[in-house]
PDB file of C-alpha atoms in Angstrom:
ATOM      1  CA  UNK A   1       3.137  10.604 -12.597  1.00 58.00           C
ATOM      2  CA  UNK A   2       2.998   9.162  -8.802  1.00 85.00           C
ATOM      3  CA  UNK A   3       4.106  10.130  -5.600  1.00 92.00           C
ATOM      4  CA  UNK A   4       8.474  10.063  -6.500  1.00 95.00           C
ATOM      5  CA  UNK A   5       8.109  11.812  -9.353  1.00 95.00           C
ATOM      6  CA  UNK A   6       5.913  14.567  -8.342  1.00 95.00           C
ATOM      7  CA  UNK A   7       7.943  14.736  -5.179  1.00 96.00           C
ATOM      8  CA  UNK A   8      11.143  15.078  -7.496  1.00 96.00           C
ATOM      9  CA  UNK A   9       9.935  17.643  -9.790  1.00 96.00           C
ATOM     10  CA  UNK A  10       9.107  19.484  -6.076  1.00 95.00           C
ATOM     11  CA  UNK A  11      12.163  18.647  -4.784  1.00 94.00           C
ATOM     12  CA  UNK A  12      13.299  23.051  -5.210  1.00 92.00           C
ATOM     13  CA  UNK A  13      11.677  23.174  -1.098  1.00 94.00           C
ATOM     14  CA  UNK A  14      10.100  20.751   1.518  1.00 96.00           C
ATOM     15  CA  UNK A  15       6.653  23.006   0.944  1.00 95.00           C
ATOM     16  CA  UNK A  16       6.453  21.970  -2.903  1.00 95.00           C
ATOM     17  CA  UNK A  17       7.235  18.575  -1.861  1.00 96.00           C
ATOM     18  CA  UNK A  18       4.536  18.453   0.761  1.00 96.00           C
ATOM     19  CA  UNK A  19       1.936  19.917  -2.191  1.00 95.00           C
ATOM     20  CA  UNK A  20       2.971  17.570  -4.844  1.00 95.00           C
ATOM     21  CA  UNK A  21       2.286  14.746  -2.185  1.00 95.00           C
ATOM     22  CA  UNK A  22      -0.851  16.210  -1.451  1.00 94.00           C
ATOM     23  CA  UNK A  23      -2.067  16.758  -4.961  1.00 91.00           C
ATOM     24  CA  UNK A  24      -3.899  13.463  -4.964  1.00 87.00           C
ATOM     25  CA  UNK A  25      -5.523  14.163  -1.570  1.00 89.00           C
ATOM     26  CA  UNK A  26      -6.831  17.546  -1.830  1.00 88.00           C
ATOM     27  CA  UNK A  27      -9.758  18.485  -4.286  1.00 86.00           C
ATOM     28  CA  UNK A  28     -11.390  21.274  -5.732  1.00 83.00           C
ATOM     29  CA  UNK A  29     -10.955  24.797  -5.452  1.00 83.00           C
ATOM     30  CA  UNK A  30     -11.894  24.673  -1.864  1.00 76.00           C
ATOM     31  CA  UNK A  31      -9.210  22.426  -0.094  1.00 79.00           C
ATOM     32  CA  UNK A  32      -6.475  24.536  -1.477  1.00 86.00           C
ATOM     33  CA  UNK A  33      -7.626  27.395   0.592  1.00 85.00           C
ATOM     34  CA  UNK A  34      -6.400  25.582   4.340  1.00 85.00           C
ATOM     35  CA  UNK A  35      -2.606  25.630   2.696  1.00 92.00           C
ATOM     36  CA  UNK A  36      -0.152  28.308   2.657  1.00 92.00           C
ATOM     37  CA  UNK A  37       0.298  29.557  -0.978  1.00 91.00           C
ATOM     38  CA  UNK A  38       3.923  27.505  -1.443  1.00 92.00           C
ATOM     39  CA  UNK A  39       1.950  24.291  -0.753  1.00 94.00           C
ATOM     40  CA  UNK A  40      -0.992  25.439  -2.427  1.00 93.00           C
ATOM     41  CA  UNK A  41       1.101  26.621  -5.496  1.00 93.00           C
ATOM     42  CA  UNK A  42       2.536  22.436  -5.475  1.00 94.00           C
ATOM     43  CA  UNK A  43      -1.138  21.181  -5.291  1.00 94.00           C
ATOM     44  CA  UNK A  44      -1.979  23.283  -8.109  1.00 93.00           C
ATOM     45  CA  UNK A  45       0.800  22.060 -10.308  1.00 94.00           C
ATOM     46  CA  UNK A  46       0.359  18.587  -9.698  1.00 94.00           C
ATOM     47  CA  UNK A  47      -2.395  18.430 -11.110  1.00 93.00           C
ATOM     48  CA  UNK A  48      -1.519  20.714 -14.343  1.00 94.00           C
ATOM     49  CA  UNK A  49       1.902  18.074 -14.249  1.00 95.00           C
ATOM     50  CA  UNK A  50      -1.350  14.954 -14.283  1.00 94.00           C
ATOM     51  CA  UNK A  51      -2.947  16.716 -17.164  1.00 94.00           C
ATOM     52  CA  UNK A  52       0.580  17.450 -19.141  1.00 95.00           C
ATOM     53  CA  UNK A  53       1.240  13.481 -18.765  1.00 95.00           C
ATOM     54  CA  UNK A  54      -2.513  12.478 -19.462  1.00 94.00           C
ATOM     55  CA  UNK A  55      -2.195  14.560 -22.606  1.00 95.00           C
ATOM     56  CA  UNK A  56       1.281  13.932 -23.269  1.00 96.00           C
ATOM     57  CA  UNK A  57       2.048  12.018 -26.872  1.00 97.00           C
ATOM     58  CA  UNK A  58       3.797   9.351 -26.134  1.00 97.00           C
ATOM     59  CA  UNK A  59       1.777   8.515 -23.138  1.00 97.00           C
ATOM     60  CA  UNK A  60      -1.440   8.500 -25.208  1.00 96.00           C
ATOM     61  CA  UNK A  61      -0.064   5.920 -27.727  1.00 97.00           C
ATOM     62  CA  UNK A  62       1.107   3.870 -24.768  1.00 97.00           C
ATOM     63  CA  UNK A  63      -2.381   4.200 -23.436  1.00 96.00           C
ATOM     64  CA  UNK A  64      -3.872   2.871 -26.543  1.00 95.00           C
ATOM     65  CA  UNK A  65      -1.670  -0.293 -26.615  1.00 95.00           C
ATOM     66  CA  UNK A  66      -3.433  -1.536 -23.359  1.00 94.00           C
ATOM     67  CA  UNK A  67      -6.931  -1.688 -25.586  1.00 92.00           C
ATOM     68  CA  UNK A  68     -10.015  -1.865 -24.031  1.00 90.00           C
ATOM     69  CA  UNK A  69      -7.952  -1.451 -20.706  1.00 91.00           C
ATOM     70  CA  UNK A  70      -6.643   1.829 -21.319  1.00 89.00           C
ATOM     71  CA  UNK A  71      -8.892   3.576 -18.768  1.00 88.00           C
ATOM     72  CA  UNK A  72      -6.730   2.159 -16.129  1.00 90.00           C
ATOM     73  CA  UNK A  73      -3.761   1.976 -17.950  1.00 94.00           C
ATOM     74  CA  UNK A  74      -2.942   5.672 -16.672  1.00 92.00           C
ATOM     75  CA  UNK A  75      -2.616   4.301 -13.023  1.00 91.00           C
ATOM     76  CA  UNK A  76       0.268   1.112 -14.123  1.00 94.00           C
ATOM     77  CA  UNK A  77       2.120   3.324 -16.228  1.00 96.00           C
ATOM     78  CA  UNK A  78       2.567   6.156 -13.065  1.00 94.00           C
ATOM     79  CA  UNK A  79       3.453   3.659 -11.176  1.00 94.00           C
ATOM     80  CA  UNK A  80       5.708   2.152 -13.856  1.00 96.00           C
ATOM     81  CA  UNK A  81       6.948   5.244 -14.551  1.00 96.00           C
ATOM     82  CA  UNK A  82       7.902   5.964 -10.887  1.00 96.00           C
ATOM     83  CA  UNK A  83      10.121   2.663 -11.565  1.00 96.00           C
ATOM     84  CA  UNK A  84      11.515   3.998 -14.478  1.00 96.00           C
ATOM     85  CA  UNK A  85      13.176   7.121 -12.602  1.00 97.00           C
ATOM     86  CA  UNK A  86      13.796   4.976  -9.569  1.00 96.00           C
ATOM     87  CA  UNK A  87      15.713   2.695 -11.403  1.00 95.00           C
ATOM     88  CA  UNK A  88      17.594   5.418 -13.757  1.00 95.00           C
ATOM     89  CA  UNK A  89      17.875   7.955  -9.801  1.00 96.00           C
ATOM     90  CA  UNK A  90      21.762   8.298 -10.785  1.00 94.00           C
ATOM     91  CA  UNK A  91      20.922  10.037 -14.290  1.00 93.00           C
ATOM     92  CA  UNK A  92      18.754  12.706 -12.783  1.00 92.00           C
ATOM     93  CA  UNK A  93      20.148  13.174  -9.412  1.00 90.00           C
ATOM     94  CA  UNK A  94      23.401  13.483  -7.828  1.00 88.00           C
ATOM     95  CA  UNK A  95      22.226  12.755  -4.044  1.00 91.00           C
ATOM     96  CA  UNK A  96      21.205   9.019  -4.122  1.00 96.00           C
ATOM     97  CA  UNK A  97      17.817   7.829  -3.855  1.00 96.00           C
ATOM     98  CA  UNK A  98      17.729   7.281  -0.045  1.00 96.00           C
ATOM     99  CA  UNK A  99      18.551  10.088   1.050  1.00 96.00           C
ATOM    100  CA  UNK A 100      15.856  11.927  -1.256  1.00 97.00           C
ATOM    101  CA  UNK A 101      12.689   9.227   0.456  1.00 97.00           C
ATOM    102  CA  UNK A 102      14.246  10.099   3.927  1.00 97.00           C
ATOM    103  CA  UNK A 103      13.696  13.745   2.472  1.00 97.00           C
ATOM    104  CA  UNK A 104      10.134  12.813   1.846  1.00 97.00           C
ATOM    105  CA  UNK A 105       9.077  10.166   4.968  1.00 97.00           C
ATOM    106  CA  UNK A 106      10.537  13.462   7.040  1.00 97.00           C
ATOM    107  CA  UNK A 107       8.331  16.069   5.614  1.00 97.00           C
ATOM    108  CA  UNK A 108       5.631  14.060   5.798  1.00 96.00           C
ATOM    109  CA  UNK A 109       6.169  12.962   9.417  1.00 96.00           C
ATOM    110  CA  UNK A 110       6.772  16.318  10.542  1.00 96.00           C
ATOM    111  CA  UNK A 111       3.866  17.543   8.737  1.00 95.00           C
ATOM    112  CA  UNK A 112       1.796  14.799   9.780  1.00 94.00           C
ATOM    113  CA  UNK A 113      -1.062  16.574  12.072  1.00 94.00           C
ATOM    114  CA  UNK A 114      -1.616  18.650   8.902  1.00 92.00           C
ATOM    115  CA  UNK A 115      -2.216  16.001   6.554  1.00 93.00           C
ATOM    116  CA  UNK A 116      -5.437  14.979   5.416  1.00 91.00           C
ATOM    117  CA  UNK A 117      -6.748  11.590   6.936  1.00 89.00           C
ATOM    118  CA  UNK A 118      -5.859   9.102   4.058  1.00 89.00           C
ATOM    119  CA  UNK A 119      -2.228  10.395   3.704  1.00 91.00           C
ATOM    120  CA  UNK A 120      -1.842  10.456   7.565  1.00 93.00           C
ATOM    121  CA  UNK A 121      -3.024   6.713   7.429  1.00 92.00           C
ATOM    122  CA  UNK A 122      -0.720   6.244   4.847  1.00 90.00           C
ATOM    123  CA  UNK A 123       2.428   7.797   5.126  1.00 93.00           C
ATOM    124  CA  UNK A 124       3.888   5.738   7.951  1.00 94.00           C
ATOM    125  CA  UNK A 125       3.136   2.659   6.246  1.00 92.00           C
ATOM    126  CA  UNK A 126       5.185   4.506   3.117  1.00 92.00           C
ATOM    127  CA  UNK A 127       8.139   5.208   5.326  1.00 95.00           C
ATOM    128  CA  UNK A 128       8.136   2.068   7.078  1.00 94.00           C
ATOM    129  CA  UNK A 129       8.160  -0.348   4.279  1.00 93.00           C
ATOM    130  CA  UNK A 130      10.286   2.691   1.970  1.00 95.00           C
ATOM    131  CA  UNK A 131       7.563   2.678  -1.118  1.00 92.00           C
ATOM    132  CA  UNK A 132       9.523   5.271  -2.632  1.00 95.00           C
ATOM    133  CA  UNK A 133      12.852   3.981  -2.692  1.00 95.00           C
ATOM    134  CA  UNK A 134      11.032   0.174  -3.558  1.00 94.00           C
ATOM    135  CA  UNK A 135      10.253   1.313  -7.075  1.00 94.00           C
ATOM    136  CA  UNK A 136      13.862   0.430  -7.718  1.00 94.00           C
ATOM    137  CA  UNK A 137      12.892  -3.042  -8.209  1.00 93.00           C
ATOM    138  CA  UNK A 138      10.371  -4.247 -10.541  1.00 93.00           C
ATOM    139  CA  UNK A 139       8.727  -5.976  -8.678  1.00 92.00           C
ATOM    140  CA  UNK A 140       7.618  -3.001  -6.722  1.00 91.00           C
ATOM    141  CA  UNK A 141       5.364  -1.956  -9.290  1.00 91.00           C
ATOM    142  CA  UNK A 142       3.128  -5.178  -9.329  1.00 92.00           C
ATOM    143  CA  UNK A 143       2.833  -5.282  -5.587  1.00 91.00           C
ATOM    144  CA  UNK A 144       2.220  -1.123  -5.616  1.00 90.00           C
ATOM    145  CA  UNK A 145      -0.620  -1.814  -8.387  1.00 90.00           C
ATOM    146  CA  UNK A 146      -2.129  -4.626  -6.351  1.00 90.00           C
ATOM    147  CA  UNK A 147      -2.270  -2.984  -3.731  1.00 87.00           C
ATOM    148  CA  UNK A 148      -4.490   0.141  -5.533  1.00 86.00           C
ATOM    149  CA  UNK A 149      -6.479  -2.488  -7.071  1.00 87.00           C
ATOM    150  CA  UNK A 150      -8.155  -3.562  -3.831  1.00 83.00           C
ATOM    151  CA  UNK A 151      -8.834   0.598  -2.819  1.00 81.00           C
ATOM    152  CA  UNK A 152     -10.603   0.648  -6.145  1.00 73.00           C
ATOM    153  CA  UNK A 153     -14.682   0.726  -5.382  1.00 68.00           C
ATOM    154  CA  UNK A 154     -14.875  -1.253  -8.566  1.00 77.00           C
ATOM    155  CA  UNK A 155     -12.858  -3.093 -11.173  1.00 77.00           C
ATOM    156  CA  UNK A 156      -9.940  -3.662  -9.494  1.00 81.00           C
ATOM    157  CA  UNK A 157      -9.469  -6.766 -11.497  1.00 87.00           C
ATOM    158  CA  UNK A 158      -9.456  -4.609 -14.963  1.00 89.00           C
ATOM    159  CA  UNK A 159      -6.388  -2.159 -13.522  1.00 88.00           C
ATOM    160  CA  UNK A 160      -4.760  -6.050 -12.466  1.00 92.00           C
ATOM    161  CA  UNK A 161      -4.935  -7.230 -15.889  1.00 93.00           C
ATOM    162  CA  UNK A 162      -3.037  -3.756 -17.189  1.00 92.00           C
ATOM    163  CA  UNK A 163       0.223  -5.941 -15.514  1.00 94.00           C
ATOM    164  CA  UNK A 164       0.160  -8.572 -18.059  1.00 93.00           C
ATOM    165  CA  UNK A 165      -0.203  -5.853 -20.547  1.00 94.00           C
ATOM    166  CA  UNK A 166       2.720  -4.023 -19.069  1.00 95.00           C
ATOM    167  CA  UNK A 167       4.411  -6.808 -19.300  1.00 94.00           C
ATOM    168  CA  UNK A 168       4.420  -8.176 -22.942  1.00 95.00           C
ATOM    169  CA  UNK A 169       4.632  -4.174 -23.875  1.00 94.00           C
ATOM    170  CA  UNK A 170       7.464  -3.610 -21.288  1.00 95.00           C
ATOM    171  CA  UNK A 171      10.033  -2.131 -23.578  1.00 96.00           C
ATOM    172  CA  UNK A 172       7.418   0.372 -25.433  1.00 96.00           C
ATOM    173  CA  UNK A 173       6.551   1.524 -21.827  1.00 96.00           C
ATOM    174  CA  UNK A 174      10.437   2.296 -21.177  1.00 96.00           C
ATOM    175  CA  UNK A 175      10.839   4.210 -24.475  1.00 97.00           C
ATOM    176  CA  UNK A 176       7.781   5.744 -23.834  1.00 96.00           C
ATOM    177  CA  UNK A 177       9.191   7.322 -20.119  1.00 96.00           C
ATOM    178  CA  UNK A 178      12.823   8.163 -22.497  1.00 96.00           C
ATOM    179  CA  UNK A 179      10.388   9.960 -24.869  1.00 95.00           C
ATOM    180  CA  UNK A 180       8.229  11.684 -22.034  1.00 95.00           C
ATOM    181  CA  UNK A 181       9.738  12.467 -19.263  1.00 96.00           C
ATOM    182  CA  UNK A 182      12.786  14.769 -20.320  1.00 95.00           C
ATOM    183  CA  UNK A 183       9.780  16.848 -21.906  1.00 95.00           C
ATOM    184  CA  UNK A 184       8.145  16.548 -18.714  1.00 95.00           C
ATOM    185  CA  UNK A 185      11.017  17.369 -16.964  1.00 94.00           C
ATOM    186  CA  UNK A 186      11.171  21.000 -18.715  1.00 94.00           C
ATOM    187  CA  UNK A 187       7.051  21.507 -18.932  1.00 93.00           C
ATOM    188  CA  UNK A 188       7.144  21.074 -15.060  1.00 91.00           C
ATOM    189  CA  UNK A 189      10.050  23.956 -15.149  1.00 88.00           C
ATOM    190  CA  UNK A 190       7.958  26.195 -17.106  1.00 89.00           C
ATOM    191  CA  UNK A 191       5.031  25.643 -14.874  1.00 88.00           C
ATOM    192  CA  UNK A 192       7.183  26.488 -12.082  1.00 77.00           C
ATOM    193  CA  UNK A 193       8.505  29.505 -13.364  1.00 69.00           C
ATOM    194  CA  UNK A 194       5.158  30.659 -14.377  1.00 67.00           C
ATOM    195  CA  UNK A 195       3.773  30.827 -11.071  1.00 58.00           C
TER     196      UNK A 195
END
C-alpha cells in the first residue's frame, strides 16, 4: 500500500500515523531504535502490512498480468490502490478526506525536525500540492508514478510502461483492491491487536 493507506490503517493515534509514514524511510533493525515504541510499533507494521499485500492473492495475480513488468508492477498498483480508497473515502470513513490529509500534513509538520531527511524534503511539497487528497482523481496516479520513475537509479522507463498496463487492465486492478483490501483491512486489525 502507499502513504494514505498506511496512514489510514494508522489513523487509531497521530504516533501510528507518523510510523506508517515513516515505514518507507526507516530501515533495518537499527533505525527503529531512535523512535518511541508507538512509532516504532507503526514502522514495524508497515512493513508486515507491505509483506501481507506483496503476498496477498489477488495482488499476486494482478502482478502477473503486467508480464515481464511485474517487478515494478507492485509500485503502480500502491499507488493505484491509494486511488482506489481515495476515490471510494466515503465507504470507509465518515470524516471526509480533507480533513484526514490535514490530519497527516499536521503530524508531519509538527514532527518535522524528527523526520528523516528525505521525508523532511518531502513532506511540504506533499502538503502543499495535497498528494494525499490528489489520489481522488485519476490522473493523480500517472503524475504520482512519474514522478517515482525519475527517483528510480535505474529503469524508470520499465515502472512508466506499468501505466499503459494499468490502463488496458484497469477494471481487474479495481476488483483486485474490492477483493484485497477488506481482507487487508482486518489482517492490519489483527496485526494491531497483536502487538
Amino acid at each position: 500500500m502507499n502513504y494514505l493507506a498506511h496512514a489510514w490503517l494508522a489513523r487509531h493515534s497521530d504516533d501510528a500515523i507518523l510510523g506508517a509514514l515513516l515505514g518507507d524511510f526507516v530501515f533495518g533493525q537499527s533505525g527503529l531504535e531512535d523512535w518511541p515504541t508507538p512509532v516504532r510499533a507503526e514502522i514495524v507494521r508497515h512493513r508486515r502490512i507491505d509483506r501481507y499485500t506483496d503476498d496477498h492473492p489477488a495482488v499476486v495475480a494482478m502482478r502477473t498480468r503486467f508480464g515481464g513488468l511485474r517487478r515494478y508492477a507492485g509500485i503502480v498498483l500502491d499507488v493505484y490502490f491509494d486511488h482506489c480508497l481515495a476515490q471510494g473515502w466515503d465507504r470507509w470513513n465518515d470524516a471526509p478526506l480533507g480533513a484526514f490529509t490535514a490530519r497527516i500534513y499536521r503530524i508531519l509538520e509538527a514532527r518535522r525536525t524528527e523526520l528523516p531527511g528525505r521525508l523532511a524534503a518531502l513532506a511540504p511539497r506533499m502538503a502543499a500540492h495535497d498528494w494525499l487528497g490528489s489520489y481522488a482523481r485519476r490522473e493523480s496516479v500517472d503524475a504520482a508514478v512519474r514522478g517515482i520513475s525519475t527517483r528510480l537509479s535505474r529503469n524508470g522507463d520499465r515502472l512508466l510502461a506499468c501505466l499503459d498496463v494499468l490502463r488496458a487492465d484497469e477494471d481487474a486492478a479495481q476488483a483486485t483492491f474490492e477483493t484485497f483490501f477488506p481482507e487487508l483491512v482486518r489482517a492490519a486489525g489483527a496485526m494491531l491487536d497483536a502487538g
